[in-house]
């Protein structure tokens, strides 16, 4: 289910990047699918194809040579799955990033992603597994940076971020990008 009526961290991310790089043309492409699993984003899957299509639309309107960064917030559904599925998260994340970099002809693009931050007594082991794999991916991917999501405001479901949480997540993503890209 894609939520077109909601905003996410892209709002403050865009503002912060525009302030940090006032002479640059910044093109943000958003593709979101709430409640998705990492396997749904793998090459050949509908969400992956949709993401590439969105980037293609941006390329039709703007000229750019490469994608400087990929910003990613996903993994909560995987963290609420069974332990076996959760254990595949890291491998699938690395596969996704490597394919994206290849398909976007941007092999060295920075990959900035938020660490899953949730608690649920029924999924303690799978949450820990996804979080651990996200930590490992930072070094395994190369040119990747995991951003803490600890303390961000959440909706009543305890998973999705509320408006203040979304805004702060965008700032955290921007700070990470600015530090690496300046």
PDB file of C-alpha atoms in Angstrom:
ATOM      1  CA  UNK A   1       0.000   0.000   0.000  1.00  0.00           C
ATOM      2  CA  UNK A   2       1.566   3.261  -1.089  1.00  0.00           C
ATOM      3  CA  UNK A   3       0.583   6.332   0.879  1.00  0.00           C
ATOM      4  CA  UNK A   4       0.498   9.266  -1.516  1.00  0.00           C
ATOM      5  CA  UNK A   5      -1.277  11.533   0.986  1.00  0.00           C
ATOM      6  CA  UNK A   6       1.465  11.399   3.600  1.00  0.00           C
ATOM      7  CA  UNK A   7       4.841  13.060   3.806  1.00  0.00           C
ATOM      8  CA  UNK A   8       8.043  11.586   5.044  1.00  0.00           C
ATOM      9  CA  UNK A   9      11.590  12.611   5.832  1.00  0.00           C
ATOM     10  CA  UNK A  10      12.052  14.007   2.322  1.00  0.00           C
ATOM     11  CA  UNK A  11      10.600  17.371   3.394  1.00  0.00           C
ATOM     12  CA  UNK A  12      13.302  18.342   5.887  1.00  0.00           C
ATOM     13  CA  UNK A  13      15.904  16.389   3.925  1.00  0.00           C
ATOM     14  CA  UNK A  14      15.257  18.616   0.897  1.00  0.00           C
ATOM     15  CA  UNK A  15      15.357  21.836   2.907  1.00  0.00           C
ATOM     16  CA  UNK A  16      18.566  20.909   4.726  1.00  0.00           C
ATOM     17  CA  UNK A  17      20.318  19.832   1.510  1.00  0.00           C
ATOM     18  CA  UNK A  18      19.220  22.997  -0.294  1.00  0.00           C
ATOM     19  CA  UNK A  19      20.717  25.112   2.506  1.00  0.00           C
ATOM     20  CA  UNK A  20      23.959  23.126   2.515  1.00  0.00           C
ATOM     21  CA  UNK A  21      24.359  23.080  -1.279  1.00  0.00           C
ATOM     22  CA  UNK A  22      22.724  26.325  -2.465  1.00  0.00           C
ATOM     23  CA  UNK A  23      24.382  26.291  -5.901  1.00  0.00           C
ATOM     24  CA  UNK A  24      23.514  22.685  -6.706  1.00  0.00           C
ATOM     25  CA  UNK A  25      20.411  21.334  -8.369  1.00  0.00           C
ATOM     26  CA  UNK A  26      19.047  18.689  -6.014  1.00  0.00           C
ATOM     27  CA  UNK A  27      16.661  16.118  -7.400  1.00  0.00           C
ATOM     28  CA  UNK A  28      14.846  13.916  -4.923  1.00  0.00           C
ATOM     29  CA  UNK A  29      12.901  10.895  -6.093  1.00  0.00           C
ATOM     30  CA  UNK A  30      10.576   9.318  -3.553  1.00  0.00           C
ATOM     31  CA  UNK A  31       9.208   5.817  -3.764  1.00  0.00           C
ATOM     32  CA  UNK A  32       7.435   4.492  -0.697  1.00  0.00           C
ATOM     33  CA  UNK A  33       5.451   1.394   0.118  1.00  0.00           C
ATOM     34  CA  UNK A  34       4.380   1.147   3.732  1.00  0.00           C
ATOM     35  CA  UNK A  35       4.450  -2.336   5.199  1.00  0.00           C
ATOM     36  CA  UNK A  36       6.752  -3.734   2.524  1.00  0.00           C
ATOM     37  CA  UNK A  37       9.345  -6.455   2.961  1.00  0.00           C
ATOM     38  CA  UNK A  38      12.888  -6.136   1.620  1.00  0.00           C
ATOM     39  CA  UNK A  39      12.278  -9.039  -0.778  1.00  0.00           C
ATOM     40  CA  UNK A  40       9.593  -6.915  -2.486  1.00  0.00           C
ATOM     41  CA  UNK A  41      12.288  -4.350  -3.367  1.00  0.00           C
ATOM     42  CA  UNK A  42      14.698  -6.824  -4.972  1.00  0.00           C
ATOM     43  CA  UNK A  43      15.501  -6.610  -8.704  1.00  0.00           C
ATOM     44  CA  UNK A  44      12.689  -7.946 -10.852  1.00  0.00           C
ATOM     45  CA  UNK A  45      10.037  -7.243  -8.221  1.00  0.00           C
ATOM     46  CA  UNK A  46       7.289  -4.659  -8.715  1.00  0.00           C
ATOM     47  CA  UNK A  47       8.592  -2.182  -6.125  1.00  0.00           C
ATOM     48  CA  UNK A  48      12.087  -2.245  -7.614  1.00  0.00           C
ATOM     49  CA  UNK A  49      10.695  -1.705 -11.097  1.00  0.00           C
ATOM     50  CA  UNK A  50       8.534   1.127  -9.752  1.00  0.00           C
ATOM     51  CA  UNK A  51      11.548   2.799  -8.177  1.00  0.00           C
ATOM     52  CA  UNK A  52      13.522   2.629 -11.416  1.00  0.00           C
ATOM     53  CA  UNK A  53      10.484   3.990 -13.277  1.00  0.00           C
ATOM     54  CA  UNK A  54      10.253   6.957 -10.867  1.00  0.00           C
ATOM     55  CA  UNK A  55      13.941   7.699 -11.379  1.00  0.00           C
ATOM     56  CA  UNK A  56      13.394   7.441 -15.136  1.00  0.00           C
ATOM     57  CA  UNK A  57      10.652  10.070 -14.927  1.00  0.00           C
ATOM     58  CA  UNK A  58      13.081  12.363 -13.086  1.00  0.00           C
ATOM     59  CA  UNK A  59      15.715  11.777 -15.777  1.00  0.00           C
ATOM     60  CA  UNK A  60      13.226  12.810 -18.462  1.00  0.00           C
ATOM     61  CA  UNK A  61      12.718  16.178 -16.755  1.00  0.00           C
ATOM     62  CA  UNK A  62      16.252  16.825 -15.475  1.00  0.00           C
ATOM     63  CA  UNK A  63      19.693  16.035 -16.747  1.00  0.00           C
ATOM     64  CA  UNK A  64      21.965  14.332 -14.259  1.00  0.00           C
ATOM     65  CA  UNK A  65      24.979  12.126 -14.708  1.00  0.00           C
ATOM     66  CA  UNK A  66      24.752   9.982 -11.625  1.00  0.00           C
ATOM     67  CA  UNK A  67      22.926   9.370  -8.397  1.00  0.00           C
ATOM     68  CA  UNK A  68      25.004  10.784  -5.555  1.00  0.00           C
ATOM     69  CA  UNK A  69      23.056   9.116  -2.772  1.00  0.00           C
ATOM     70  CA  UNK A  70      20.314   6.629  -2.005  1.00  0.00           C
ATOM     71  CA  UNK A  71      18.374   7.230   1.209  1.00  0.00           C
ATOM     72  CA  UNK A  72      16.505   4.249   2.630  1.00  0.00           C
ATOM     73  CA  UNK A  73      14.111   3.645   5.510  1.00  0.00           C
ATOM     74  CA  UNK A  74      12.659   0.148   5.508  1.00  0.00           C
ATOM     75  CA  UNK A  75      12.834  -3.048   7.504  1.00  0.00           C
ATOM     76  CA  UNK A  76      10.091  -2.884  10.091  1.00  0.00           C
ATOM     77  CA  UNK A  77       7.965  -5.527   8.340  1.00  0.00           C
ATOM     78  CA  UNK A  78      10.984  -7.818   8.104  1.00  0.00           C
ATOM     79  CA  UNK A  79      11.640  -7.245  11.804  1.00  0.00           C
ATOM     80  CA  UNK A  80       8.104  -8.416  12.555  1.00  0.00           C
ATOM     81  CA  UNK A  81       8.390 -11.565  10.471  1.00  0.00           C
ATOM     82  CA  UNK A  82       9.588 -14.973  11.557  1.00  0.00           C
ATOM     83  CA  UNK A  83      13.230 -15.347  12.523  1.00  0.00           C
ATOM     84  CA  UNK A  84      14.098 -17.259   9.341  1.00  0.00           C
ATOM     85  CA  UNK A  85      12.803 -14.451   7.100  1.00  0.00           C
ATOM     86  CA  UNK A  86      14.423 -11.790   9.282  1.00  0.00           C
ATOM     87  CA  UNK A  87      17.758 -13.613   9.012  1.00  0.00           C
ATOM     88  CA  UNK A  88      17.745 -13.009   5.242  1.00  0.00           C
ATOM     89  CA  UNK A  89      17.439  -9.241   5.595  1.00  0.00           C
ATOM     90  CA  UNK A  90      21.134  -8.353   5.411  1.00  0.00           C
ATOM     91  CA  UNK A  91      21.842 -10.432   2.320  1.00  0.00           C
ATOM     92  CA  UNK A  92      18.808  -8.997   0.558  1.00  0.00           C
ATOM     93  CA  UNK A  93      19.672  -5.416   1.523  1.00  0.00           C
ATOM     94  CA  UNK A  94      23.183  -5.806   0.125  1.00  0.00           C
ATOM     95  CA  UNK A  95      21.774  -7.368  -3.047  1.00  0.00           C
ATOM     96  CA  UNK A  96      19.326  -4.474  -3.444  1.00  0.00           C
ATOM     97  CA  UNK A  97      21.960  -1.766  -2.977  1.00  0.00           C
ATOM     98  CA  UNK A  98      24.463  -3.417  -5.307  1.00  0.00           C
ATOM     99  CA  UNK A  99      21.835  -3.797  -8.040  1.00  0.00           C
ATOM    100  CA  UNK A 100      20.578  -0.241  -7.592  1.00  0.00           C
ATOM    101  CA  UNK A 101      24.081   1.155  -7.879  1.00  0.00           C
ATOM    102  CA  UNK A 102      24.628  -0.922 -11.010  1.00  0.00           C
ATOM    103  CA  UNK A 103      21.266  -0.120 -12.627  1.00  0.00           C
ATOM    104  CA  UNK A 104      21.659   3.590 -11.869  1.00  0.00           C
ATOM    105  CA  UNK A 105      25.195   3.614 -13.269  1.00  0.00           C
ATOM    106  CA  UNK A 106      26.361   5.034  -9.936  1.00  0.00           C
ATOM    107  CA  UNK A 107      28.589   2.332  -8.433  1.00  0.00           C
ATOM    108  CA  UNK A 108      29.936   4.604  -5.696  1.00  0.00           C
ATOM    109  CA  UNK A 109      26.743   6.340  -4.646  1.00  0.00           C
ATOM    110  CA  UNK A 110      26.411   6.850  -0.929  1.00  0.00           C
ATOM    111  CA  UNK A 111      23.818   4.619   0.728  1.00  0.00           C
ATOM    112  CA  UNK A 112      22.308   6.216   3.833  1.00  0.00           C
ATOM    113  CA  UNK A 113      19.732   4.229   5.755  1.00  0.00           C
ATOM    114  CA  UNK A 114      17.840   4.351   9.007  1.00  0.00           C
ATOM    115  CA  UNK A 115      18.134   1.572  11.551  1.00  0.00           C
ATOM    116  CA  UNK A 116      14.907  -0.131  12.531  1.00  0.00           C
ATOM    117  CA  UNK A 117      13.822   1.133  15.946  1.00  0.00           C
ATOM    118  CA  UNK A 118      10.841  -0.692  17.349  1.00  0.00           C
ATOM    119  CA  UNK A 119       9.921  -2.965  20.194  1.00  0.00           C
ATOM    120  CA  UNK A 120       7.425  -5.780  20.264  1.00  0.00           C
ATOM    121  CA  UNK A 121       7.581  -8.686  22.715  1.00  0.00           C
ATOM    122  CA  UNK A 122       6.426 -11.215  20.109  1.00  0.00           C
ATOM    123  CA  UNK A 123       9.245 -10.306  17.706  1.00  0.00           C
ATOM    124  CA  UNK A 124      12.238  -9.650  19.953  1.00  0.00           C
ATOM    125  CA  UNK A 125      14.526 -12.109  18.132  1.00  0.00           C
ATOM    126  CA  UNK A 126      13.607 -11.045  14.601  1.00  0.00           C
ATOM    127  CA  UNK A 127      13.925  -7.340  15.471  1.00  0.00           C
ATOM    128  CA  UNK A 128      17.378  -7.979  16.938  1.00  0.00           C
ATOM    129  CA  UNK A 129      18.335  -9.948  13.827  1.00  0.00           C
ATOM    130  CA  UNK A 130      17.357  -7.175  11.407  1.00  0.00           C
ATOM    131  CA  UNK A 131      19.076  -4.503  13.523  1.00  0.00           C
ATOM    132  CA  UNK A 132      22.263  -6.578  13.720  1.00  0.00           C
ATOM    133  CA  UNK A 133      22.275  -7.160   9.974  1.00  0.00           C
ATOM    134  CA  UNK A 134      21.758  -3.452   9.344  1.00  0.00           C
ATOM    135  CA  UNK A 135      24.839  -2.758  11.475  1.00  0.00           C
ATOM    136  CA  UNK A 136      26.897  -5.313   9.545  1.00  0.00           C
ATOM    137  CA  UNK A 137      25.727  -3.988   6.171  1.00  0.00           C
ATOM    138  CA  UNK A 138      27.340  -0.633   6.859  1.00  0.00           C
ATOM    139  CA  UNK A 139      30.825  -2.139   6.536  1.00  0.00           C
ATOM    140  CA  UNK A 140      29.937  -4.823   3.981  1.00  0.00           C
ATOM    141  CA  UNK A 141      28.414  -2.445   1.448  1.00  0.00           C
ATOM    142  CA  UNK A 142      31.113   0.186   1.254  1.00  0.00           C
ATOM    143  CA  UNK A 143      30.180   3.860   1.136  1.00  0.00           C
ATOM    144  CA  UNK A 144      27.219   3.230   3.402  1.00  0.00           C
ATOM    145  CA  UNK A 145      26.123   4.979   6.552  1.00  0.00           C
ATOM    146  CA  UNK A 146      23.482   3.869   9.010  1.00  0.00           C
ATOM    147  CA  UNK A 147      21.545   6.630  10.783  1.00  0.00           C
ATOM    148  CA  UNK A 148      20.137   6.188  14.269  1.00  0.00           C
ATOM    149  CA  UNK A 149      16.368   6.474  14.578  1.00  0.00           C
ATOM    150  CA  UNK A 150      16.380   6.204  18.360  1.00  0.00           C
ATOM    151  CA  UNK A 151      14.053   8.624  20.084  1.00  0.00           C
ATOM    152  CA  UNK A 152      12.020   9.664  17.049  1.00  0.00           C
ATOM    153  CA  UNK A 153       8.327  10.276  17.684  1.00  0.00           C
ATOM    154  CA  UNK A 154       6.013   7.516  16.531  1.00  0.00           C
ATOM    155  CA  UNK A 155       2.378   7.008  15.697  1.00  0.00           C
ATOM    156  CA  UNK A 156       0.194   4.907  17.970  1.00  0.00           C
ATOM    157  CA  UNK A 157       1.244   1.737  16.083  1.00  0.00           C
ATOM    158  CA  UNK A 158       4.740   2.128  17.562  1.00  0.00           C
ATOM    159  CA  UNK A 159       6.281   1.518  14.147  1.00  0.00           C
ATOM    160  CA  UNK A 160       5.688   4.458  11.813  1.00  0.00           C
ATOM    161  CA  UNK A 161       6.993   7.910  12.630  1.00  0.00           C
ATOM    162  CA  UNK A 162       4.676  10.791  13.455  1.00  0.00           C
ATOM    163  CA  UNK A 163       5.150  14.227  11.876  1.00  0.00           C
ATOM    164  CA  UNK A 164       7.845  15.285  14.342  1.00  0.00           C
ATOM    165  CA  UNK A 165       9.603  11.935  13.902  1.00  0.00           C
ATOM    166  CA  UNK A 166       9.513  12.214  10.106  1.00  0.00           C
ATOM    167  CA  UNK A 167      10.916  15.734  10.243  1.00  0.00           C
ATOM    168  CA  UNK A 168      13.751  14.721  12.572  1.00  0.00           C
ATOM    169  CA  UNK A 169      14.526  11.639  10.481  1.00  0.00           C
ATOM    170  CA  UNK A 170      14.908  13.918   7.455  1.00  0.00           C
ATOM    171  CA  UNK A 171      17.314  16.134   9.425  1.00  0.00           C
ATOM    172  CA  UNK A 172      19.348  13.106  10.498  1.00  0.00           C
ATOM    173  CA  UNK A 173      19.540  11.830   6.939  1.00  0.00           C
ATOM    174  CA  UNK A 174      20.568  15.303   5.742  1.00  0.00           C
ATOM    175  CA  UNK A 175      23.287  15.630   8.390  1.00  0.00           C
ATOM    176  CA  UNK A 176      24.744  12.285   7.335  1.00  0.00           C
ATOM    177  CA  UNK A 177      24.649  13.200   3.652  1.00  0.00           C
ATOM    178  CA  UNK A 178      26.095  16.665   4.159  1.00  0.00           C
ATOM    179  CA  UNK A 179      28.969  15.346   6.267  1.00  0.00           C
ATOM    180  CA  UNK A 180      29.873  12.804   3.570  1.00  0.00           C
ATOM    181  CA  UNK A 181      29.215  14.843   0.422  1.00  0.00           C
ATOM    182  CA  UNK A 182      30.817  18.197   1.356  1.00  0.00           C
TER     183      UNK A 182
END
